[in-house]
XYZ file of C-alpha atoms in Angstrom:
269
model
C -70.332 62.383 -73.316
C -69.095 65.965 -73.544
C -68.665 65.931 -69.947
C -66.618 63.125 -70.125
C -64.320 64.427 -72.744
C -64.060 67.754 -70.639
C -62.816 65.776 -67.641
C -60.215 63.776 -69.537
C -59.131 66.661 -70.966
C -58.604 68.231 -67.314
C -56.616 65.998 -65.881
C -54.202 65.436 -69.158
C -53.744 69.165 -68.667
C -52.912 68.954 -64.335
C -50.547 65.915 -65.599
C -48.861 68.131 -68.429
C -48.438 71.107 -65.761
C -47.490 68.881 -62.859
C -44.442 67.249 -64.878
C -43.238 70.571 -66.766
C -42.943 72.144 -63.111
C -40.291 68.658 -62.349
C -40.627 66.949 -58.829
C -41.322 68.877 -55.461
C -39.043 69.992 -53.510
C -38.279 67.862 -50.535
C -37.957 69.902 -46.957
C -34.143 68.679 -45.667
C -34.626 66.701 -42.434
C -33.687 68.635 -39.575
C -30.140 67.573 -38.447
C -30.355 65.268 -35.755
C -27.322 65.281 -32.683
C -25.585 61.658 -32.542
C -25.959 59.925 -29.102
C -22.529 58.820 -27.678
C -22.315 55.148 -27.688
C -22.269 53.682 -23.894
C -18.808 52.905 -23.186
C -17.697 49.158 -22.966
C -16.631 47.009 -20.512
C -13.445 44.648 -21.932
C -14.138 41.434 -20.644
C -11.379 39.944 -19.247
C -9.514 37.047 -21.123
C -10.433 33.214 -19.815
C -7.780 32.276 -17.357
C -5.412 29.667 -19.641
C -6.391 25.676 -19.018
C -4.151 24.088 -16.344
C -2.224 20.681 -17.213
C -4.590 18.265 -15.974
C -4.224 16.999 -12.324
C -2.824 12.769 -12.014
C -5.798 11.182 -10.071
C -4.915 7.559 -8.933
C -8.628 6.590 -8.701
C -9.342 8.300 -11.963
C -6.721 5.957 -13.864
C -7.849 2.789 -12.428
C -11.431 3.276 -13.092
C -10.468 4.167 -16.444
C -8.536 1.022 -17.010
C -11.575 -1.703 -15.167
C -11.204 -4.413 -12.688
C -9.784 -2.709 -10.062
C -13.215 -2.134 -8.301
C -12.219 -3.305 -4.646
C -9.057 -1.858 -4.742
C -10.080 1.752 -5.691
C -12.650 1.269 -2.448
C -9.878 0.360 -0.165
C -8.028 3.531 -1.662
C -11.001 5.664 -1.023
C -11.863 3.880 2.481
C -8.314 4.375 4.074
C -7.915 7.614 3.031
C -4.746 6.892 1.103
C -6.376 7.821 -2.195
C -6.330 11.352 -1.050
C -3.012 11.058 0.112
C -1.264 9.804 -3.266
C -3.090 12.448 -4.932
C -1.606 15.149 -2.509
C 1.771 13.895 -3.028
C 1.277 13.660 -7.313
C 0.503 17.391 -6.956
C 3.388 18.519 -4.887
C 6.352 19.615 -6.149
C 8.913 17.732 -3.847
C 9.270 14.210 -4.149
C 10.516 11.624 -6.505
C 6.842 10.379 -7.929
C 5.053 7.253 -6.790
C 4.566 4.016 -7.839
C 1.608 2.078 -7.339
C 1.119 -1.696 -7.338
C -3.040 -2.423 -8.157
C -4.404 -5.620 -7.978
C -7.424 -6.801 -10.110
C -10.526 -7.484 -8.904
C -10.010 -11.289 -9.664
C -6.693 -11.237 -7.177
C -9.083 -9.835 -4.393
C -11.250 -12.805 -5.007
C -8.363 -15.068 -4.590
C -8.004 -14.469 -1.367
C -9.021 -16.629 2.127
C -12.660 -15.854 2.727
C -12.707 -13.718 5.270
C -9.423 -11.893 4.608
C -10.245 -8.246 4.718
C -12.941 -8.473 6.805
C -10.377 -9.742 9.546
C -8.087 -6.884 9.620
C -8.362 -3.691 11.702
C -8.421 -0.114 9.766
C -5.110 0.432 10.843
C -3.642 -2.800 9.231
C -6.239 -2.065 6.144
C -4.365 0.981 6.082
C -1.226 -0.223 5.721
C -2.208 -3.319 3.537
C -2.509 -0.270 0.823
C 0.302 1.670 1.468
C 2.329 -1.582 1.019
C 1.055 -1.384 -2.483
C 3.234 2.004 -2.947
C 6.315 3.277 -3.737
C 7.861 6.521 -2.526
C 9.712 6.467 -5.614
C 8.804 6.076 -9.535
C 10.315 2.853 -11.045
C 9.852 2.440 -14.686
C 9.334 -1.180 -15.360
C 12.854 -1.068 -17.373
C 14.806 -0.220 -14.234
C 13.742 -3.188 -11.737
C 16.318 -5.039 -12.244
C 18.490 -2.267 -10.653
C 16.711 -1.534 -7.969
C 18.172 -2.764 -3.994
C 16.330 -5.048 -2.277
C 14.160 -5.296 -0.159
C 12.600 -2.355 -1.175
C 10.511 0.576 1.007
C 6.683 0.858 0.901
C 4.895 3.587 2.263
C 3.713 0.983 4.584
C 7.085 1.476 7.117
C 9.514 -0.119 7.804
C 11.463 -3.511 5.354
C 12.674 -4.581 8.319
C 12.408 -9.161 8.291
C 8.762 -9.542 9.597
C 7.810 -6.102 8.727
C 6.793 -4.617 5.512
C 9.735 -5.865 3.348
C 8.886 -6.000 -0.240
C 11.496 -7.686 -3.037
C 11.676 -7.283 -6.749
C 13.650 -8.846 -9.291
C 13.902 -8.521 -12.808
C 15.092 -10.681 -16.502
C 16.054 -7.798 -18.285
C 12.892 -5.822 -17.391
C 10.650 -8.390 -19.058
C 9.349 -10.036 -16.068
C 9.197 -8.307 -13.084
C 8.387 -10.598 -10.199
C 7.603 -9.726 -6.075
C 8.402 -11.307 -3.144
C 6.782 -10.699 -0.001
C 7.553 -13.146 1.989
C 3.969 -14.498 2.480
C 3.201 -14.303 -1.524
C 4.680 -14.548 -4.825
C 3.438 -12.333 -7.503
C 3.985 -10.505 -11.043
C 3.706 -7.690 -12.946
C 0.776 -8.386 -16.211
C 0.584 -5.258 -17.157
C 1.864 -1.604 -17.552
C -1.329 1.008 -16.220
C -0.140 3.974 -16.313
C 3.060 6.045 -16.765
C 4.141 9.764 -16.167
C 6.709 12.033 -14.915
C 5.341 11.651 -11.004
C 3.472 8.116 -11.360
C 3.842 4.559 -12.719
C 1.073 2.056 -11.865
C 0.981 -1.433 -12.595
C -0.927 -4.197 -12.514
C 0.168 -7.431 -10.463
C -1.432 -10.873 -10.178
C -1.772 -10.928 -6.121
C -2.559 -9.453 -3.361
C 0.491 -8.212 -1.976
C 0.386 -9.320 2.178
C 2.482 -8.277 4.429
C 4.432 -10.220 6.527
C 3.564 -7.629 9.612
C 0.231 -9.079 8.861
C -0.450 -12.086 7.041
C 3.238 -13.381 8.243
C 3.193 -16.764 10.288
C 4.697 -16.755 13.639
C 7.808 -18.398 14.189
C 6.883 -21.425 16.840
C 7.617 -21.123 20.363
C 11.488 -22.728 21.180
C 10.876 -26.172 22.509
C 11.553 -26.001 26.499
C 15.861 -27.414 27.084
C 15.892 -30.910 28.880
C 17.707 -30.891 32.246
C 21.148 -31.731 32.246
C 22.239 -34.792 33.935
C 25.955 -34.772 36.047
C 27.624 -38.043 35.091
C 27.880 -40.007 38.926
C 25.826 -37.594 40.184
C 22.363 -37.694 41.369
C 20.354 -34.217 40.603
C 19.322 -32.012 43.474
C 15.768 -32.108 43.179
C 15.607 -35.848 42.852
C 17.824 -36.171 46.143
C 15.180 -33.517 47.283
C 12.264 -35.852 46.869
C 13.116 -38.945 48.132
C 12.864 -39.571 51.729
C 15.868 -41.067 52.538
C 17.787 -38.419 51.006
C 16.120 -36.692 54.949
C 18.464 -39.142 56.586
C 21.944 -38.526 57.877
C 24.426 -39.944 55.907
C 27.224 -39.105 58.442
C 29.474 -42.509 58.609
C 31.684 -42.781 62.062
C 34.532 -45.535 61.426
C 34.041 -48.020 64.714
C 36.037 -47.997 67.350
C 38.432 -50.257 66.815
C 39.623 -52.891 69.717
C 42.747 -54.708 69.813
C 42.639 -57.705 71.348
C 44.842 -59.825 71.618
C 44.558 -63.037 69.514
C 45.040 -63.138 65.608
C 41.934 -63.870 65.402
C 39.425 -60.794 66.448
C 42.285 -58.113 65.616
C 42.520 -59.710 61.857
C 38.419 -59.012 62.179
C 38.572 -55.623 63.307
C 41.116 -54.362 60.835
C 39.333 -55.742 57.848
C 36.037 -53.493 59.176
C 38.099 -50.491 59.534
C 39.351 -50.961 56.153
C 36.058 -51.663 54.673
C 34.285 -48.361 56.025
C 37.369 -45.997 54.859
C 36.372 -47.664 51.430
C 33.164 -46.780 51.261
C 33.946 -43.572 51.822
């Protein structure tokens, strides 16, 4: 028990010393020498967005049923070559005629499978403008109108437009008859709307004007024509007429007679 008490007593004394001395003096840490920081590398600023690019294809997926036209665009080549032309920075814009799906469908069976890739060529380009029209200035516009497809020549590729006060817009091409349902699309550099038809051509779908009918010979009043003179066989015959010698005899009677035959052969010449 006394050993206990001793031992208690111990450490209340080490405690008593320990906190009259106050807290230990802590070593300063050695100064340490500050690493340069690795220099940066500014990283450049992202390049500004461009307007977006006009894609033809891109608007008429975007407005539907215009599935077999956007493959005829694609096909021909001419997709790539209205987009071209939306980007440059000459020009007077485009506009495109698209029809639906359903006006494809209305066509003879047969239709586009008969034409060459030439004439399915130009069967689009005669769907486009060289020029943008907004739909309120149609009814200003000279007929017959350009297409890409050449020349508005009769029998060509002429293409005519009239207007009521820009509410209806209705085409003529000479083969069909067609209207404007429906405003696409319109910008700065490209209108597109959407028509009812199919517009053909009349450089392809056109019918032929019939052949002239062949003139009927002309027939000379009194006259008997050559080649029917030619053909008969007695036409071969000499038709040389001597007037007869003529005798005068004495006697009323036979000269009277020979006159008269004289007469009668100058008379029937």
């Amino acid at each position: 028990m006394q050993a206990m008490q001793r031992l208690v007593l111990l450490i209340l004394s080490v405690a008593i010393t320990a906190s009259a001395q106050g807290p230990a003096a802590v070593a300063p840490a050695a100064p340490t020498t500050p690493t340069p920081a690795a220099p940066t590398t500014p990283t450049p600023a992202a390049p500004a967005p461009t307007a977006g690019t006009t894609n033809i294809t891109g608007v008429l997926a975007k407005a539907g049923q215009f599935n077999t036209f956007i493959r005829l665009l694609r096909s021909t080549g001419v997709a790539t070559q209205i987009d071209s032309q939306l980007n440059s920075s000459s020009g007077n814009g485009l506009t495109v005629f698209a029809p639906t799906d359903n006006a494809f469908t209305s066509l003879a069976s047969g239709t586009l499978n008969s034409l060459s890739d030439s004439q399915k060529n130009a069967l689009v380009q005669y769907h486009v403008l060289s020029t943008a029209i907004p739909m309120s200035q149609f009814d200003t516009v000279s007929n017959p109108l350009r297409t890409q497809a050449g020349s508005s020549s009769p029998g060509e590729y002429p293409l005519n437009v009239t207007s009521t006060g820009g509410q209806q817009v209705n085409i003529s091409t000479g083969v069909v008859n067609a209207t404007v349902d429906n405003t696409l699309y319109t910008g700065d550099q490209l209108v597109v709307y959407q028509v009812s038809k199919v517009l053909l051509p009349m450089a392809i779908a056109g019918t032929p004007a019939p052949a002239p009918a062949p003139l009927a010979p002309t027939k000379t009043k009194g006259k008997t024509p050559a080649s029917s003179v030619a053909d008969a066989p007695e036409a071969e015959a000499s038709t040389d007429v001597s007037p007869a010698p003529v005798r005068v005899v004495t006697g009323g009677g036979v000269a009277v007679v020979h006159v008269l035959a004289l007469a009668w052969v100058w008379w029937g010449l």
